[in-house]
CSV table of C-alpha atoms and ligand atoms in Angstrom, one decimal:
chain,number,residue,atom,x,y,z
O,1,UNK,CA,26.8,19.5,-3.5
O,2,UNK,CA,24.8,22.6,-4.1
O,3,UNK,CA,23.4,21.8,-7.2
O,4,UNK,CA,19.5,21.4,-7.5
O,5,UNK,CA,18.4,18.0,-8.0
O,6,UNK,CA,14.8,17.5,-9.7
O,7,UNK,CA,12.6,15.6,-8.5
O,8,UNK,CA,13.2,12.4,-10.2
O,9,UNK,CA,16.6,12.8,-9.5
O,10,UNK,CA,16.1,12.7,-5.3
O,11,UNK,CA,14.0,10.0,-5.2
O,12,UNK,CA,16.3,7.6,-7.3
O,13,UNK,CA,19.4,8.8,-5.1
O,14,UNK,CA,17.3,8.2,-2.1
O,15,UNK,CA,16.2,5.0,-3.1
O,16,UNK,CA,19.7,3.5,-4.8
O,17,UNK,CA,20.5,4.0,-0.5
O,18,UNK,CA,17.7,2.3,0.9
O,19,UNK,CA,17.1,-1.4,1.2
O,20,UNK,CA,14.9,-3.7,2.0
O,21,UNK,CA,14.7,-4.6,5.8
O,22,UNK,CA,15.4,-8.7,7.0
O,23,UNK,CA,12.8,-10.7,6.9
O,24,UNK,CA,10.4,-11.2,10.5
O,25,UNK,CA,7.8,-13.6,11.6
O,26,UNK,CA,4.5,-12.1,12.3
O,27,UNK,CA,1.2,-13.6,13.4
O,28,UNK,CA,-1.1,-14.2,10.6
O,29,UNK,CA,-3.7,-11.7,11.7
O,30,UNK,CA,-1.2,-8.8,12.4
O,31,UNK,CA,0.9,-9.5,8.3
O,32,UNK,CA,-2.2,-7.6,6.6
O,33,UNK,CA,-0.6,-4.8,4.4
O,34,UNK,CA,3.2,-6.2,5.0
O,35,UNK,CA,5.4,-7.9,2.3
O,36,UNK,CA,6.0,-11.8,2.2
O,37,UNK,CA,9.5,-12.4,2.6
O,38,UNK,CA,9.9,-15.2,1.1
O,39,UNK,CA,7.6,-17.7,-1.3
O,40,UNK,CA,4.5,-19.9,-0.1
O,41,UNK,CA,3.7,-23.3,-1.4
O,42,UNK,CA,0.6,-25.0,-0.9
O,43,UNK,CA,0.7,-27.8,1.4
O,44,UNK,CA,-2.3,-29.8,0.2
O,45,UNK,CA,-4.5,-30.1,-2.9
O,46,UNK,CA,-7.7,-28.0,-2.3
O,47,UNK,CA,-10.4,-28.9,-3.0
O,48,UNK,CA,-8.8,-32.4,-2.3
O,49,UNK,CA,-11.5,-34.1,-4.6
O,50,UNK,CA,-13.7,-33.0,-7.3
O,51,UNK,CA,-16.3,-31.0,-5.7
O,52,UNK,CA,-19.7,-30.2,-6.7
O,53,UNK,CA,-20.1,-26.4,-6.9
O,54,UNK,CA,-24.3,-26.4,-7.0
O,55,UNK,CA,-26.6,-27.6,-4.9
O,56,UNK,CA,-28.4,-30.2,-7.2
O,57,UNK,CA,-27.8,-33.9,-8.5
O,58,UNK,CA,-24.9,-36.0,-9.5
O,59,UNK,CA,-25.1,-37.8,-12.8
O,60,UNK,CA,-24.0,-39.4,-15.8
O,61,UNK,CA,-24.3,-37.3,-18.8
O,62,UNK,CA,-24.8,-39.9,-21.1
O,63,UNK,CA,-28.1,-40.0,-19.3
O,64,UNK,CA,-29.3,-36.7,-19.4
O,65,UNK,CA,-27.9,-34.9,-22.3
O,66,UNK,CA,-31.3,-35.7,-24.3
O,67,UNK,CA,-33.6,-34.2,-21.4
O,68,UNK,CA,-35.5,-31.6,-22.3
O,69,UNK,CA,-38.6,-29.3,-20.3
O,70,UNK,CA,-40.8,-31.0,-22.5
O,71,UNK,CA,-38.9,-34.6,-22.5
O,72,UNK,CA,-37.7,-35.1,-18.8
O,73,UNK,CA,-35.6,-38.2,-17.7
O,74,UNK,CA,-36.7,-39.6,-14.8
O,75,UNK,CA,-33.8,-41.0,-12.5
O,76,UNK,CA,-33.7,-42.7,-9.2
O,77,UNK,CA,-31.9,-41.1,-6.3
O,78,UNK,CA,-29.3,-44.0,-4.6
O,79,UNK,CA,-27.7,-41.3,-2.4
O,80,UNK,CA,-27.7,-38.2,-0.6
O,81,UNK,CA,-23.9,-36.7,-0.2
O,82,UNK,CA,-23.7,-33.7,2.6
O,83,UNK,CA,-20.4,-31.7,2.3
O,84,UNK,CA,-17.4,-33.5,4.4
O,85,UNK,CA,-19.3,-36.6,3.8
O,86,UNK,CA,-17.9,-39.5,1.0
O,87,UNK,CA,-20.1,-40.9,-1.1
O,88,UNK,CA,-20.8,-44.9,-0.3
O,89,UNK,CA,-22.8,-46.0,-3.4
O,90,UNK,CA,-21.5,-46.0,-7.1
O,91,UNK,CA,-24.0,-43.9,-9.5
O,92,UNK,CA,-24.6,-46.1,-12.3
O,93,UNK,CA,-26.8,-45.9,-15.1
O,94,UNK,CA,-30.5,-44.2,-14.7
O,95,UNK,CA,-29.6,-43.6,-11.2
O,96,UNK,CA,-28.5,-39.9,-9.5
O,97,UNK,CA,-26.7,-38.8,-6.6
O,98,UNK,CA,-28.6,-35.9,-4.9
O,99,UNK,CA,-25.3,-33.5,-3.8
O,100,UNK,CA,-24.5,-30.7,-2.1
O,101,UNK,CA,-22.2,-27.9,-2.8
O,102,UNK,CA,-18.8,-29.0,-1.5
O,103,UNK,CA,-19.4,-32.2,-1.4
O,104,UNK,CA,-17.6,-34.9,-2.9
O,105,UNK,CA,-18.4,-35.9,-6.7
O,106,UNK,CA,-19.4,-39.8,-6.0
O,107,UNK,CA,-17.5,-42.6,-8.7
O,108,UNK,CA,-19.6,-43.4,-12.1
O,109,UNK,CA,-21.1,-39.8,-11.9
O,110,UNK,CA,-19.0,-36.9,-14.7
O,111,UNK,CA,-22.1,-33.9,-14.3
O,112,UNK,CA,-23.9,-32.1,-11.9
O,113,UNK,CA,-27.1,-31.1,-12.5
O,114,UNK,CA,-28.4,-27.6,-10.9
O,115,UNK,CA,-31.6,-27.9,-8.4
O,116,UNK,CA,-33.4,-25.4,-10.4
O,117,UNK,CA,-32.8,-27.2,-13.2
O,118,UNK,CA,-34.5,-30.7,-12.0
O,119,UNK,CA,-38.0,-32.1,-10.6
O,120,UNK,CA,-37.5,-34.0,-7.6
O,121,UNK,CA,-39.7,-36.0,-5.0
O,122,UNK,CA,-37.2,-37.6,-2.9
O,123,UNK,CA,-36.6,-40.7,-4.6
O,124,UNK,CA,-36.8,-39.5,-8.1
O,125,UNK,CA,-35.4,-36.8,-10.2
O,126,UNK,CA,-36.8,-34.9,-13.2
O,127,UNK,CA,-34.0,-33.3,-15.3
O,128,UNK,CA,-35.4,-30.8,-17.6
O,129,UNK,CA,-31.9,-29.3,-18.9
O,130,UNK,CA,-28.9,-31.0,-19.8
O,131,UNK,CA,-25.6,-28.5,-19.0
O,132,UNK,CA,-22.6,-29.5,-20.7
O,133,UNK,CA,-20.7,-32.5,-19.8
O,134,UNK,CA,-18.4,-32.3,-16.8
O,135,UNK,CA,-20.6,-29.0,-15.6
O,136,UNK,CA,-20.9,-27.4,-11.7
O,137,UNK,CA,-18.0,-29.5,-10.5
O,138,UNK,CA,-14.9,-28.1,-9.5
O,139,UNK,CA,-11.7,-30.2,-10.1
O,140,UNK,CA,-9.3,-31.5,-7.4
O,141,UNK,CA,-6.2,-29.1,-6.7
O,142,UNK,CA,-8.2,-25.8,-8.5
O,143,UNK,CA,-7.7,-23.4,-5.9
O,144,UNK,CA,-4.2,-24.7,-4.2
O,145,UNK,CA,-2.2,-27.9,-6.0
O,146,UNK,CA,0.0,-29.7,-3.0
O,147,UNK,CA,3.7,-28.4,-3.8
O,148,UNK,CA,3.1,-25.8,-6.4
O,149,UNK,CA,4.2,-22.0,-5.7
O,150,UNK,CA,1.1,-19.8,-4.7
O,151,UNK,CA,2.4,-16.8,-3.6
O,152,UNK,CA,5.5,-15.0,-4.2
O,153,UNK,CA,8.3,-13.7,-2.1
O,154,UNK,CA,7.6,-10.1,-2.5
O,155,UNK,CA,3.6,-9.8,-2.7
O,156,UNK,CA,1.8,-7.4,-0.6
O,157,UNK,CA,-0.8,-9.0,2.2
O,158,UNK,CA,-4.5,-8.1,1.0
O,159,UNK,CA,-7.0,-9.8,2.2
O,160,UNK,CA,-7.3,-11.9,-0.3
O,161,UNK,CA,-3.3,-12.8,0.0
O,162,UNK,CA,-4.2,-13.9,3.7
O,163,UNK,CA,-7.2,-15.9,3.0
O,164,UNK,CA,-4.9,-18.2,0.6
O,165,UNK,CA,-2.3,-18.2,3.7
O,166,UNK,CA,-4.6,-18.9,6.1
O,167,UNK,CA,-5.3,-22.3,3.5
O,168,UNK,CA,-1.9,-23.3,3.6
O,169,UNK,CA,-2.3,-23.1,7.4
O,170,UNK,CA,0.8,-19.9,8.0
O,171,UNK,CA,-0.5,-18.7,11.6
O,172,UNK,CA,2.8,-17.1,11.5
O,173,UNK,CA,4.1,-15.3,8.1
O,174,UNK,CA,8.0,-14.4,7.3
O,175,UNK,CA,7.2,-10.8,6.3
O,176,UNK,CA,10.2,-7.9,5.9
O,177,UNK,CA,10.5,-5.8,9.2
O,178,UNK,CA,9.1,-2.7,9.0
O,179,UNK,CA,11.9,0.4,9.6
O,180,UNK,CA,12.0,1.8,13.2
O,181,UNK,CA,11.5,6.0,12.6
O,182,UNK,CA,12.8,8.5,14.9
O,183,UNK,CA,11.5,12.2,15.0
O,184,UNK,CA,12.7,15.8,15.9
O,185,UNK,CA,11.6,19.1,15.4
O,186,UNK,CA,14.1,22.1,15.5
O,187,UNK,CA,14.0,25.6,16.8
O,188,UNK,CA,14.3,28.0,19.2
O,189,UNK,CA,10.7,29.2,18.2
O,190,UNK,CA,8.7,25.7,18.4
O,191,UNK,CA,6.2,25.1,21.5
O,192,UNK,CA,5.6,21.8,22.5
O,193,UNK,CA,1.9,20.5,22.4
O,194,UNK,CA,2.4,19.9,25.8
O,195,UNK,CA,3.8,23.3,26.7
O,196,UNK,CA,1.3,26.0,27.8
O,197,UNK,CA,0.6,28.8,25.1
O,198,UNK,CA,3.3,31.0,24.9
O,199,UNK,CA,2.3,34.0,22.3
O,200,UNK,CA,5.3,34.6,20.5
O,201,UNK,CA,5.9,30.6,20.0
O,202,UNK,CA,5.0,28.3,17.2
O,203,UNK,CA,3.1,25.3,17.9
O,204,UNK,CA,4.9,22.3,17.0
O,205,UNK,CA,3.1,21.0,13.6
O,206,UNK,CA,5.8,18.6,12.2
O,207,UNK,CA,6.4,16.4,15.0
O,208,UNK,CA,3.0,15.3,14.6
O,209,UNK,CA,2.2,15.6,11.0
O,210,UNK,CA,5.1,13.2,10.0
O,211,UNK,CA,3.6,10.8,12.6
O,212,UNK,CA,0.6,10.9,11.3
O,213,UNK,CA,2.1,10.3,8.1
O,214,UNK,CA,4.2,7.4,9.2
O,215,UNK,CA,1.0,5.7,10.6
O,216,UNK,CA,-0.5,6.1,7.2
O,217,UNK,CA,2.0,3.7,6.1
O,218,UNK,CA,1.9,1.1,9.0
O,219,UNK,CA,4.7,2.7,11.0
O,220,UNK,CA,4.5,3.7,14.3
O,221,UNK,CA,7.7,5.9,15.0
O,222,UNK,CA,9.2,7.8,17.9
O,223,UNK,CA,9.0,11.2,19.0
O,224,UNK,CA,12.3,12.9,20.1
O,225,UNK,CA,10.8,16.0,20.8
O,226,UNK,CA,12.5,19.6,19.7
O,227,UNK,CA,15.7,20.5,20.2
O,228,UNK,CA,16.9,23.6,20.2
O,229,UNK,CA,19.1,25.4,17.7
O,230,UNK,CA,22.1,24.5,19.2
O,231,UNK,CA,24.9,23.1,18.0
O,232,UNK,CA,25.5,20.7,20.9
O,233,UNK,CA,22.2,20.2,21.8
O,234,UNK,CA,20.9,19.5,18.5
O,235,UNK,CA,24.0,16.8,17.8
O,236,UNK,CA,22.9,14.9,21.1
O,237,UNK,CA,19.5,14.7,20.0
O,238,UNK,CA,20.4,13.9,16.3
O,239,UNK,CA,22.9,10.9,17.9
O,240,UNK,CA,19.9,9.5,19.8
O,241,UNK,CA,17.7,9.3,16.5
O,242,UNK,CA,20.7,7.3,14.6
O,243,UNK,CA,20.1,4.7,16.4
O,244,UNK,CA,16.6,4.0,14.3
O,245,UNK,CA,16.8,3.2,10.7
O,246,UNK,CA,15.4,5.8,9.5
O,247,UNK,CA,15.6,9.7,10.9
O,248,UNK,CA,13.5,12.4,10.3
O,249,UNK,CA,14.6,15.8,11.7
O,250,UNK,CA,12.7,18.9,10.6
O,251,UNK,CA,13.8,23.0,10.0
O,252,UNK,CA,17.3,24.2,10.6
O,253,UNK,CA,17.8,22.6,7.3
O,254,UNK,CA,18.8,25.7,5.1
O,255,UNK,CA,21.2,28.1,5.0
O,256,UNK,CA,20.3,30.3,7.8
O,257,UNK,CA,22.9,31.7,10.3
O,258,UNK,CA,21.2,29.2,12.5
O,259,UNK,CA,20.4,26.4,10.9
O,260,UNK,CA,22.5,23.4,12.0
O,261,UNK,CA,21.1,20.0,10.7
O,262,UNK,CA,23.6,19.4,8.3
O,263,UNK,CA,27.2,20.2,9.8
O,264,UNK,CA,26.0,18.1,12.6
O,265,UNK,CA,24.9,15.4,11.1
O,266,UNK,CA,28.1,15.8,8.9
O,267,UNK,CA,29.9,15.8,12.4
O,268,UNK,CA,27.9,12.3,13.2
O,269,UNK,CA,29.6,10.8,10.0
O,270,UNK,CA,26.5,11.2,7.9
O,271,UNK,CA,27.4,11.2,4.4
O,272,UNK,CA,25.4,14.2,2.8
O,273,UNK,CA,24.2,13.4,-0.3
O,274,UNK,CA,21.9,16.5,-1.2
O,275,UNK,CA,20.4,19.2,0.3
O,276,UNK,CA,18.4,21.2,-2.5
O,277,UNK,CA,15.6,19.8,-4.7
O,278,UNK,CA,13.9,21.3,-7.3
O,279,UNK,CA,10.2,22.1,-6.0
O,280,UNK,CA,7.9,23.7,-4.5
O,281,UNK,CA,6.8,23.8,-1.5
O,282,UNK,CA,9.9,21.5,-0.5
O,283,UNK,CA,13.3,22.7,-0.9
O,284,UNK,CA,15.5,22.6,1.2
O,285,UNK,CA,15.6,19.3,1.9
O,286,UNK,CA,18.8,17.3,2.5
O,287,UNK,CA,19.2,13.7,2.4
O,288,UNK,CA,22.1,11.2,3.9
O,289,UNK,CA,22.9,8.3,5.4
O,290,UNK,CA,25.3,6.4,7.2
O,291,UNK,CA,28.3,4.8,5.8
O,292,UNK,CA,27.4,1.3,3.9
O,293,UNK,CA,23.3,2.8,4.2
O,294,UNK,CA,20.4,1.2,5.3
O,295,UNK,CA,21.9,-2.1,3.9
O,296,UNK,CA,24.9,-2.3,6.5
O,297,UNK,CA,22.4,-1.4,9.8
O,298,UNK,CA,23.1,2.2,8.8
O,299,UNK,CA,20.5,5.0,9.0
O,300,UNK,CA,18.8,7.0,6.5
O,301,UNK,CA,18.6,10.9,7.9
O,302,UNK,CA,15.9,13.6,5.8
O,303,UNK,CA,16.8,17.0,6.9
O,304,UNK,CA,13.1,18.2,6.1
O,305,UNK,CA,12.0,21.8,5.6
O,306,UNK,CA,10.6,23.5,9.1
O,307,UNK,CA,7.8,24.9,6.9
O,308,UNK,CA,4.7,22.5,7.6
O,309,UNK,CA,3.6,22.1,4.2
O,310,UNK,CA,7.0,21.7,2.7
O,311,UNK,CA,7.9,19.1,5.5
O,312,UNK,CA,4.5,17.2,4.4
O,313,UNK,CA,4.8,17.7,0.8
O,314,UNK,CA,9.1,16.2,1.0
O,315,UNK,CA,7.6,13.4,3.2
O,316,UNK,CA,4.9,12.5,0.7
O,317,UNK,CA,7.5,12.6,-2.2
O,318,UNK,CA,11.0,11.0,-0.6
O,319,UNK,CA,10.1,10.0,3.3
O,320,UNK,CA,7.2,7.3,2.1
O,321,UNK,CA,8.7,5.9,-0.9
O,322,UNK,CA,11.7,5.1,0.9
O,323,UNK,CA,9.8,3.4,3.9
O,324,UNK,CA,8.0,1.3,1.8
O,325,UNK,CA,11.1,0.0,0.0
O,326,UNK,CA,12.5,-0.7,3.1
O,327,UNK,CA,9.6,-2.3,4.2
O,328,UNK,CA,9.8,-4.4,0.9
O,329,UNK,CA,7.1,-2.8,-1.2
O,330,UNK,CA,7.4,-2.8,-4.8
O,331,UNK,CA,4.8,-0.3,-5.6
O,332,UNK,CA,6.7,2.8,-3.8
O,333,UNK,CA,5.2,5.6,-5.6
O,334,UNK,CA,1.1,7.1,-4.6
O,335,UNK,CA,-1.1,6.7,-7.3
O,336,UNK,CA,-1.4,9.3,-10.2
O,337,UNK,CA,-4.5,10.4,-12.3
O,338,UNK,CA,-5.5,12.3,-14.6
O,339,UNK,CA,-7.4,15.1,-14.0
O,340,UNK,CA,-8.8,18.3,-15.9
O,341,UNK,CA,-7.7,21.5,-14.2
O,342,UNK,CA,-10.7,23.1,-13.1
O,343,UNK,CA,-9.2,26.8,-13.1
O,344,UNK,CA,-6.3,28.8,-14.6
O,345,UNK,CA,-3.0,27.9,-12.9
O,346,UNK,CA,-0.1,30.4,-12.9
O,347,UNK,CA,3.6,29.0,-12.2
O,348,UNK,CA,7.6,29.9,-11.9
O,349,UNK,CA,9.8,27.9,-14.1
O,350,UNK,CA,12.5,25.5,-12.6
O,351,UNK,CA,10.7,23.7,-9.8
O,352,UNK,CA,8.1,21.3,-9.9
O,353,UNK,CA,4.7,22.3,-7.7
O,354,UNK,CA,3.2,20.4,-6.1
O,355,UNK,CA,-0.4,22.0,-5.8
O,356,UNK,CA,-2.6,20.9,-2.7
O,357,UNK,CA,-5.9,19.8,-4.5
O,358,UNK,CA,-9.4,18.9,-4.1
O,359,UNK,CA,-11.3,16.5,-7.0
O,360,UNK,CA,-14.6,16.3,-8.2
O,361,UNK,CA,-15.8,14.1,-10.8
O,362,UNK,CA,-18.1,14.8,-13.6
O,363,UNK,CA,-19.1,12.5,-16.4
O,364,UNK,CA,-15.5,13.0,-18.2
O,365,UNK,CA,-13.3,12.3,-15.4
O,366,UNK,CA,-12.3,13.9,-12.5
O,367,UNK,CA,-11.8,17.8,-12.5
O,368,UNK,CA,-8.9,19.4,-9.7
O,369,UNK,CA,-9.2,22.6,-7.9
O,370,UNK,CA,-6.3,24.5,-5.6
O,371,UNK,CA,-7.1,24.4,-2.5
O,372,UNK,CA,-6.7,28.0,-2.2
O,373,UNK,CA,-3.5,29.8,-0.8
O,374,UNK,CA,-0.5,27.8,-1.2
O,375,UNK,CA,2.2,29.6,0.7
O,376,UNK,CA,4.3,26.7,2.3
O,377,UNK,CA,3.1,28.0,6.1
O,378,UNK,CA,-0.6,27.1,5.2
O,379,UNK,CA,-1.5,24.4,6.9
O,380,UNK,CA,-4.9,24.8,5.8
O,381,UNK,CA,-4.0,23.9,2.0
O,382,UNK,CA,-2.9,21.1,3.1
O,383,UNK,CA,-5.8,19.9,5.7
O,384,UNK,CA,-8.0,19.6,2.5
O,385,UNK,CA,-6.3,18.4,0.3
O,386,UNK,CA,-7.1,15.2,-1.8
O,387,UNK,CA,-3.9,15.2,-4.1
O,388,UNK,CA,-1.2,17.1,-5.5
O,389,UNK,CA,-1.6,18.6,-9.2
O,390,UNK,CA,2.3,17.9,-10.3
O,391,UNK,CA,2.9,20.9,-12.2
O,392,UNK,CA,6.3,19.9,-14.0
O,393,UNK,CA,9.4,22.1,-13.3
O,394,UNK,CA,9.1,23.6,-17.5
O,395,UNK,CA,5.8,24.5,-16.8
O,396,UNK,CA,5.0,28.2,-16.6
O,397,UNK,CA,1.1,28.5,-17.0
O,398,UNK,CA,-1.7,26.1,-17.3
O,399,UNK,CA,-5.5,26.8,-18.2
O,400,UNK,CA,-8.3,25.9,-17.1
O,401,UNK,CA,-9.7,22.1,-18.9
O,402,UNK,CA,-5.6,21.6,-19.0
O,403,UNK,CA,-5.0,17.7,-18.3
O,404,UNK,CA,-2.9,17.4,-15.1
O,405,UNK,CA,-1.7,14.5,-13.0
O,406,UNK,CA,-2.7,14.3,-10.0
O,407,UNK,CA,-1.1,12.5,-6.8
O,408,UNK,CA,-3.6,10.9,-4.4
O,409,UNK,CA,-3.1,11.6,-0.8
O,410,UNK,CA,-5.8,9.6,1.1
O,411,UNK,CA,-5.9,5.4,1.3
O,412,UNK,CA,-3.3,3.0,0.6
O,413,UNK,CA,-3.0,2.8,-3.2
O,414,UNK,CA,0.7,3.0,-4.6
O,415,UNK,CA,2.3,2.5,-8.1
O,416,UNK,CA,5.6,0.9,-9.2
O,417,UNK,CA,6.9,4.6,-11.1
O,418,UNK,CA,6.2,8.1,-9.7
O,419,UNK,CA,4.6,9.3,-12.9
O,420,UNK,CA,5.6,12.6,-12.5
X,1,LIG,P1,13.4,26.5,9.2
X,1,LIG,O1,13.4,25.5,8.2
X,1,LIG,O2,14.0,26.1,10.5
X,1,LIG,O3,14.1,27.8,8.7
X,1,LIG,O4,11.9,26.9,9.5
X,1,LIG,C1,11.1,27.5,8.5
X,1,LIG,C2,9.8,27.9,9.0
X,1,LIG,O5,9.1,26.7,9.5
X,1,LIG,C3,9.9,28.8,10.2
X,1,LIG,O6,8.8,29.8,10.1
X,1,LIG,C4,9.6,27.9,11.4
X,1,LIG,O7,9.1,28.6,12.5
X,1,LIG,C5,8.7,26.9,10.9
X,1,LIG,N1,8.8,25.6,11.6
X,1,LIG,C6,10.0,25.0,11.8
X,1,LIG,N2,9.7,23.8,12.4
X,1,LIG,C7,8.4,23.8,12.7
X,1,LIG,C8,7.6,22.8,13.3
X,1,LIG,N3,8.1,21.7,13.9
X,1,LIG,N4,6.3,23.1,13.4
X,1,LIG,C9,5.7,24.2,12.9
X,1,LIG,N5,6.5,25.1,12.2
X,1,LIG,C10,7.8,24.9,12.1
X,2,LIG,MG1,14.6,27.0,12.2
């Protein structure tokens, strides 16, 4: 129970406990950046004819494939087909449709024939280029074929996801539900934001850094406030945020005279699975969950480091991989680079670092750079930080032009493996 656990080895116990949430209905509009819960068929061929993509003429091609700049053929126009319009008249031989993009290819014509590539007055065309046969139309059923599978249970909603679900006319989307999150800070020592300044208290960062980093991910979660370092006190407020899926209480984690978290969760009937990681800034940082876990209704409780920066870093690396598995992500993990280190870096054997970074980028890649001080009570590494350089737990020193990975912090980008 006291053994360290690297790394790698947290985040697949934390993750063998977490499940994906049941599935929900959403408005279309509001499922951007959920997962579909279950798989989309289309519901109509589209386009639901053959199409002209161009601007230009209908034809045969027996006609035309001979034309040249210098040797034109001359055909006459028998129609003029808008888009949403169906063609009346046949195109037969010499004659030409004059069409327009999205509109229905008329019968008897197999080619159309780019404006810019024609000489027209109105009743008559010039062609002066023959494409290939069958050219600038697009087929019936290209985009979406009536019946088949076009989207997966499991895909993420881009943009570009929603525009094909908008075609297949979802205004409301099964996506999974996203977790509910509840929040505490710990200790006597915190000041609330809303508390007047009291000199010899701490400002309460974590209550508001791990929303803001719940909101990163699309979750809104809820603020218990602090409780104090009491054993009662703290198990009431620690009952209150079992009833979400997913609790995040932060300090009092450790092994200090007067650090409760874990007995009383224990005495909640939270099954402890760890409490010590490998890393730095991060350890101590406990992990359990109800009996059955997330799975069974249960709840998923981090016991997170008091220390700002460790309480960011262990959200960054166990909190967010976990809600987006629950959410029904498949690509858990922020997205890794590589980088060249842009100075000397100096380490301790046997925990993984994670370095607060900034990146430039020169002509061979991108190039990292320490944000300066790193203690684990300096917010300000943090602030400015673009990424973590992962320095791996056997690593003692690196030198400057080293190649590194780097963890992006900013935007949504995520990756199926750590990479770590
Ligand atoms: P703990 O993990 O409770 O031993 O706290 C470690 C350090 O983090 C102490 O210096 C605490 O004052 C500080 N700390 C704990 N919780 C918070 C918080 N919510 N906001 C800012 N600092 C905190
Ligand atoms: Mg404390």
């Amino acid at each position: 129970m006291t053994a360290y656990r690297s790394v790698t080895e947290a985040q697949q116990c934390i993750l063998s406990h977490v499940s994906a949430m049941p599935p929900e209905e959403v408005a279309l509009h509001d499922s951007l950046g959920r997962v579909l819960a279950c798989d989309v068929n289309a519901n109509r061929n589209h386009p639901p004819y053959d199409v002209s993509a161009m601007d230009g003429y209908a034809v045969r091609y027996a006609d035309i494939a001979a034309a040249t700049s210098g040797t034109p053929v001359r055909l006459t126009v028998v129609d003029d087909i808008r888009a949403g319009q169906m063609p009346q008249v046949k195109v037969m031989p010499g004659k030409a449709a004059r069409i327009m993009t999205g509109a229905p290819v008329p019968a008897g014509a197999d080619t159309v024939i780019r404006v810019e590539d024609t000489d027209g007055d109105g009743d008559h065309v010039a062609i002066l280029l023959p494409p290939k046969s069958g050219a600038n139309i697009r087929p019936l059923g290209e985009n979406l074929r009536n019946g088949e599978l076009v989207l997966n249970k499991g895909t993420e909603i881009t943009p570009g996801v929603l525009a094909i679900l908008a075609m297949v006319k979802q205004k409301q989307v099964s996506v999974f539900a996203r977790p509910t999150v509840a929040i505490l800070s710990t200790g006597d020592e915190l000041e609330g934001i809303d508390e007047p300044i009291d000199e010899n208290k701490i400002p309460d960062a974590n209550s508001h850094a791990l929303y803001a980093q719940c909101r990163a991910l699309g979750i809104t979660p809820t603020l218990l406030g602090i409780a104090h370092d009491n054993p009662i006190e703290l198990k009431a407020r620690l009952a209150q945020g079992l009833k979400h899926d997913v609790l995040l209480a932060s300090g009092g984690v450790s092994v200090g005279h007067h650090d409760f978290v874990r007995p009383m969760l224990e005495a909640l009937g939270i099954t402890m699975h760890f409490w010590r990681v490998a890393m730095r800034p991060g350890h101590p940082l406990a992990f359990g969950t109800s009996k059955g876990g997330t799975s069974e209704n249960g709840t998923a409780v981090f016991g997170l480091p008091g220390n700002p920066v460790s309480s960011m870093v262990c959200f960054e690396q166990f909190v967010g991989p976990a809600l987006r598995a629950m959410s029904g992500h498949k690509n858990l993990f922020r997205r890794t680079i590589a980088a060249r280190l842009a100075h000397d870096l100096k380490d301790r054997v046997g925990r993984a670092h994670f370095v607060r970074a900034t990146l430039q980028r020169d002509a061979d890649g991108y190039i990292a750079s320490s944000t300066g001080t790193q203690g684990s009570g300096v917010l300000m590494s943090m602030a400015m930080a673009e990424g973590f350089i992962v320095v791996p737990a056997d690593t003692e020193a690196m030198d400057a032009g080293d190649e590194v990975v780097v963890q992006l912090l900013q935007g949504m980008d995520f990756q199926e493996d750590a990479n770590i």
